[in-house]
């Protein structure tokens, strides 16, 4: 795990999230609330929805793509993030973390201790 965690706030603009991830060479970032608790995660896949939507203008969105459409139009982290956050306790065995990751199809679960990163 990474001990120096880069985070974003829920109100951080999309462009700043994108720049922060690029500057730190990371493919996902936890979103924290005012108390510093993890409330979501933004991944590269979430950011790519905006680029994909820009290329699909005029095609319309299907009923099954509401979440994708919402993320594609998001202006800040709260609209981009996947929530609720799937996290792993800092004292969890590696096998338990692996099961959690597989069960929820996540690649980068934030590691928390009493809700804090």
Coordinates of N, CA and C in Angstrom, one line a residue:
X1 N 0.8 -1.2 0.0 CA 0.0 0.0 0.0 C 0.9 1.2 0.0
X2 N 0.3 2.3 -0.5 CA 1.0 3.6 -0.5 C 0.6 4.3 0.8
X3 N 1.7 4.8 1.5 CA 1.4 5.5 2.8 C 1.2 7.0 2.6
X4 N 1.8 7.5 1.6 CA 1.5 9.0 1.3 C 0.4 9.0 0.2
X5 N -0.8 9.1 0.7 CA -2.0 9.0 -0.1 C -2.4 10.4 -0.7
X6 N -2.5 10.4 -2.0 CA -3.0 11.6 -2.6 C -4.5 11.5 -2.6
X7 N -5.2 12.6 -2.2 CA -6.7 12.6 -2.1 C -7.2 13.8 -2.8
X8 N -8.5 13.8 -3.1 CA -9.2 15.0 -3.6 C -10.5 15.2 -2.7
X9 N -10.9 16.4 -2.7 CA -12.2 16.7 -2.0 C -13.4 16.6 -3.0
X10 N -14.5 16.5 -2.4 CA -15.7 16.3 -3.2 C -16.0 17.5 -4.2
X11 N -15.6 18.7 -3.8 CA -15.8 19.8 -4.6 C -14.7 20.2 -5.6
X12 N -13.7 19.4 -5.6 CA -12.6 19.7 -6.6 C -13.0 19.5 -8.0
X13 N -12.8 20.5 -8.8 CA -13.2 20.5 -10.2 C -12.6 19.4 -11.0
X14 N -13.3 18.9 -12.0 CA -12.8 17.8 -12.8 C -11.4 18.0 -13.3
X15 N -11.2 19.1 -13.9 CA -9.9 19.4 -14.5 C -8.7 19.3 -13.5
X16 N -9.0 19.7 -12.3 CA -7.9 19.6 -11.2 C -7.7 18.2 -10.8
X17 N -8.8 17.4 -10.8 CA -8.6 16.0 -10.4 C -7.7 15.3 -11.5
X18 N -8.1 15.6 -12.8 CA -7.3 15.0 -13.9 C -5.8 15.4 -13.8
X19 N -5.6 16.7 -13.6 CA -4.2 17.2 -13.5 C -3.4 16.6 -12.3
X20 N -4.1 16.5 -11.2 CA -3.5 15.9 -10.0 C -3.1 14.4 -10.2
X21 N -4.0 13.7 -10.8 CA -3.7 12.3 -11.1 C -2.5 12.2 -12.1
X22 N -2.5 13.0 -13.1 CA -1.4 13.0 -14.1 C -0.1 13.4 -13.4
X23 N -0.1 14.4 -12.6 CA 1.1 14.9 -11.9 C 1.7 13.9 -11.0
X24 N 0.9 13.1 -10.4 CA 1.4 12.1 -9.4 C 1.5 10.7 -10.1
X25 N 1.2 10.6 -11.3 CA 1.3 9.3 -12.1 C 0.5 8.2 -11.4
X26 N -0.8 8.5 -11.0 CA -1.7 7.6 -10.4 C -2.9 7.3 -11.2
X27 N -3.5 6.2 -11.1 CA -4.6 5.8 -11.9 C -5.9 5.8 -11.2
X28 N -5.9 6.2 -9.9 CA -7.1 6.3 -9.1 C -6.8 7.2 -7.9
X29 N -7.8 7.8 -7.4 CA -7.6 8.7 -6.2 C -8.8 8.6 -5.3
X30 N -8.6 8.5 -4.0 CA -9.8 8.5 -3.1 C -10.3 9.9 -3.0
X31 N -11.6 10.0 -2.8 CA -12.3 11.3 -2.5 C -12.7 11.3 -1.1
X32 N -12.4 12.4 -0.4 CA -12.6 12.5 1.0 C -13.6 13.6 1.3
X33 N -14.3 13.4 2.5 CA -15.2 14.5 2.9 C -14.5 15.5 3.8
X34 N -15.2 16.4 4.3 CA -14.6 17.5 5.1 C -13.8 17.0 6.3
X35 N -14.2 15.8 6.8 CA -13.5 15.2 8.0 C -12.4 14.3 7.6
X36 N -12.1 14.2 6.3 CA -11.0 13.3 5.8 C -11.4 11.9 5.7
X37 N -12.7 11.5 5.8 CA -13.1 10.1 5.6 C -13.3 9.9 4.1
X38 N -12.9 8.7 3.7 CA -13.0 8.3 2.3 C -14.5 8.1 2.0
X39 N -15.0 8.7 0.9 CA -16.4 8.6 0.5 C -16.6 8.1 -0.9
X40 N -15.5 8.0 -1.6 CA -15.5 7.5 -3.0 C -14.2 7.4 -3.6
X41 N -14.1 6.9 -4.8 CA -12.9 6.8 -5.6 C -13.1 7.2 -7.0
X42 N -12.2 7.9 -7.6 CA -12.2 8.3 -9.0 C -11.1 7.6 -9.7
X43 N -11.4 6.8 -10.7 CA -10.3 6.1 -11.5 C -10.2 6.7 -12.9
X44 N -9.2 6.3 -13.6 CA -9.0 6.7 -14.9 C -10.2 6.4 -15.8
X45 N -10.9 5.3 -15.5 CA -12.1 4.9 -16.3 C -13.2 5.9 -16.1
X46 N -13.3 6.5 -14.9 CA -14.3 7.6 -14.7 C -14.0 8.8 -15.5
X47 N -12.7 9.1 -15.5 CA -12.3 10.3 -16.3 C -12.5 10.1 -17.8
X48 N -12.2 8.9 -18.3 CA -12.4 8.6 -19.7 C -13.8 8.7 -20.2
X49 N -14.8 8.6 -19.3 CA -16.2 8.7 -19.7 C -16.4 10.1 -20.3
X50 N -15.8 11.1 -19.8 CA -15.9 12.4 -20.4 C -15.4 12.5 -21.8
X51 N -14.3 11.9 -22.1 CA -13.7 11.9 -23.4 C -14.6 11.1 -24.4
X52 N -15.1 9.9 -23.9 CA -16.0 9.1 -24.7 C -17.2 9.8 -25.0
X53 N -17.8 10.5 -24.1 CA -19.1 11.2 -24.3 C -18.9 12.3 -25.3
X54 N -17.7 13.0 -25.3 CA -17.5 14.1 -26.3 C -17.5 13.5 -27.7
X55 N -17.0 12.3 -27.9 CA -17.0 11.7 -29.2 C -18.3 11.1 -29.6
X56 N -19.3 11.0 -28.6 CA -20.6 10.4 -28.9 C -21.7 11.4 -29.0
X57 N -21.4 12.7 -29.1 CA -22.4 13.7 -29.2 C -23.4 13.4 -30.4
X58 N -24.6 13.5 -30.0 CA -25.6 13.3 -31.1 C -26.2 11.9 -31.1
X59 N -25.5 11.0 -30.5 CA -25.9 9.6 -30.5 C -27.0 9.3 -29.4
X60 N -27.0 10.1 -28.4 CA -28.0 9.9 -27.3 C -27.5 8.8 -26.4
X61 N -28.2 8.7 -25.2 CA -27.8 7.8 -24.2 C -29.0 6.8 -24.0
X62 N -28.7 5.6 -23.7 CA -29.7 4.6 -23.5 C -30.0 4.6 -22.0
X63 N -31.2 4.0 -21.7 CA -31.6 3.9 -20.3 C -30.6 3.3 -19.4
X64 N -29.8 2.3 -19.9 CA -28.8 1.6 -19.1 C -27.5 2.4 -18.9
X65 N -27.5 3.6 -19.4 CA -26.2 4.3 -19.3 C -26.3 5.6 -18.5
X66 N -27.3 5.7 -17.6 CA -27.5 6.9 -16.9 C -26.3 7.3 -16.0
X67 N -25.7 6.3 -15.3 CA -24.6 6.6 -14.5 C -23.4 7.1 -15.4
X68 N -23.2 6.5 -16.5 CA -22.1 6.9 -17.4 C -22.4 8.3 -17.9
X69 N -23.6 8.6 -18.2 CA -24.0 9.9 -18.7 C -23.8 11.0 -17.6
X70 N -24.2 10.6 -16.4 CA -24.0 11.5 -15.3 C -22.5 11.8 -15.0
X71 N -21.7 10.8 -15.1 CA -20.2 11.0 -14.9 C -19.6 11.8 -16.1
X72 N -20.1 11.5 -17.2 CA -19.6 12.2 -18.4 C -19.8 13.7 -18.3
X73 N -20.9 14.1 -17.6 CA -21.2 15.6 -17.5 C -20.8 16.2 -16.2
X74 N -20.1 15.4 -15.3 CA -19.7 15.8 -14.0 C -18.7 17.0 -14.1
X75 N -18.9 17.9 -13.2 CA -18.0 19.1 -13.2 C -17.0 19.0 -12.0
X76 N -17.3 18.1 -11.1 CA -16.4 18.0 -9.9 C -16.3 16.6 -9.4
X77 N -15.5 16.4 -8.5 CA -15.2 15.0 -8.0 C -16.4 14.3 -7.5
X78 N -17.4 14.9 -6.9 CA -18.5 14.3 -6.3 C -19.4 13.6 -7.5
X79 N -19.4 14.2 -8.6 CA -20.1 13.6 -9.7 C -19.4 12.6 -10.5
X80 N -18.0 12.6 -10.4 CA -17.2 11.6 -11.0 C -17.0 10.3 -10.2
X81 N -17.0 10.4 -8.9 CA -16.6 9.3 -8.0 C -17.5 8.1 -8.1
X82 N -17.0 7.0 -7.8 CA -17.7 5.8 -7.6 C -17.9 5.7 -6.1
X83 N -19.2 5.5 -5.6 CA -19.5 5.5 -4.2 C -20.6 4.6 -4.0
X84 N -20.7 3.9 -2.8 CA -19.8 4.1 -1.7 C -18.5 3.5 -2.0
X85 N -17.5 3.9 -1.2 CA -16.1 3.5 -1.4 C -16.0 2.0 -0.8
X86 N -15.3 1.2 -1.6 CA -15.0 -0.1 -1.1 C -13.6 -0.1 -0.6
X87 N -13.5 -0.2 0.8 CA -12.1 0.0 1.4 C -11.8 -1.3 2.2
X88 N -10.5 -1.4 2.6 CA -10.1 -2.5 3.3 C -9.4 -2.0 4.6
X89 N -9.7 -2.7 5.7 CA -9.1 -2.3 7.0 C -7.6 -2.5 7.0
X90 N -6.9 -1.6 7.7 CA -5.4 -1.6 7.7 C -4.9 -2.9 8.3
X91 N -5.6 -3.6 9.1 CA -5.2 -4.8 9.8 C -5.7 -6.1 9.1
X92 N -6.4 -5.9 7.9 CA -7.0 -7.1 7.2 C -5.8 -7.9 6.6
X93 N -6.0 -9.2 6.7 CA -5.0 -10.1 6.0 C -5.1 -9.9 4.5
X94 N -4.0 -10.2 3.8 CA -3.9 -10.0 2.4 C -5.0 -10.8 1.7
X95 N -5.2 -12.0 2.1 CA -6.2 -12.9 1.5 C -7.6 -12.2 1.6
X96 N -7.9 -11.6 2.7 CA -9.2 -11.0 2.9 C -9.3 -9.8 1.9
X97 N -8.2 -9.0 1.8 CA -8.2 -7.9 0.9 C -8.4 -8.4 -0.6
X98 N -7.8 -9.4 -0.9 CA -7.9 -10.0 -2.3 C -9.3 -10.4 -2.5
X99 N -10.0 -11.1 -1.6 CA -11.4 -11.5 -1.7 C -12.3 -10.3 -1.9
X100 N -12.1 -9.3 -1.1 CA -12.9 -8.1 -1.2 C -12.7 -7.4 -2.6
X101 N -11.5 -7.4 -3.1 CA -11.2 -6.8 -4.4 C -11.9 -7.6 -5.5
X102 N -11.8 -8.9 -5.4 CA -12.5 -9.7 -6.4 C -14.0 -9.6 -6.3
X103 N -14.5 -9.7 -5.1 CA -16.0 -9.6 -4.9 C -16.6 -8.3 -5.5
X104 N -15.9 -7.2 -5.3 CA -16.4 -5.9 -5.7 C -15.8 -5.4 -7.0
X105 N -15.0 -6.2 -7.7 CA -14.3 -5.8 -8.9 C -13.6 -4.5 -8.8
X106 N -12.8 -4.3 -7.7 CA -12.1 -3.1 -7.6 C -10.6 -3.5 -7.6
X107 N -9.8 -2.6 -8.1 CA -8.3 -2.8 -8.2 C -7.5 -2.0 -7.2
X108 N -8.1 -1.0 -6.6 CA -7.4 -0.1 -5.7 C -8.2 0.3 -4.5
X109 N -8.5 -0.6 -3.6 CA -9.3 -0.2 -2.5 C -8.5 0.6 -1.5
X110 N -9.0 1.7 -1.1 CA -8.3 2.5 -0.1 C -8.2 1.7 1.2
X111 N -7.0 1.8 1.9 CA -6.8 1.2 3.1 C -7.1 2.2 4.2
X112 N -8.0 1.7 5.2 CA -8.5 2.7 6.2 C -8.3 2.1 7.6
X113 N -8.2 3.0 8.5 CA -8.1 2.6 10.0 C -9.1 3.5 10.7
X114 N -10.2 3.0 11.2 CA -11.3 3.7 11.8 C -11.8 4.8 10.8
X115 N -11.9 4.4 9.5 CA -12.5 5.3 8.5 C -11.6 6.3 7.9
X116 N -10.4 6.3 8.4 CA -9.3 7.3 7.9 C -8.3 6.6 7.0
X117 N -7.9 7.3 6.0 CA -6.9 6.7 5.1 C -5.6 6.5 5.8

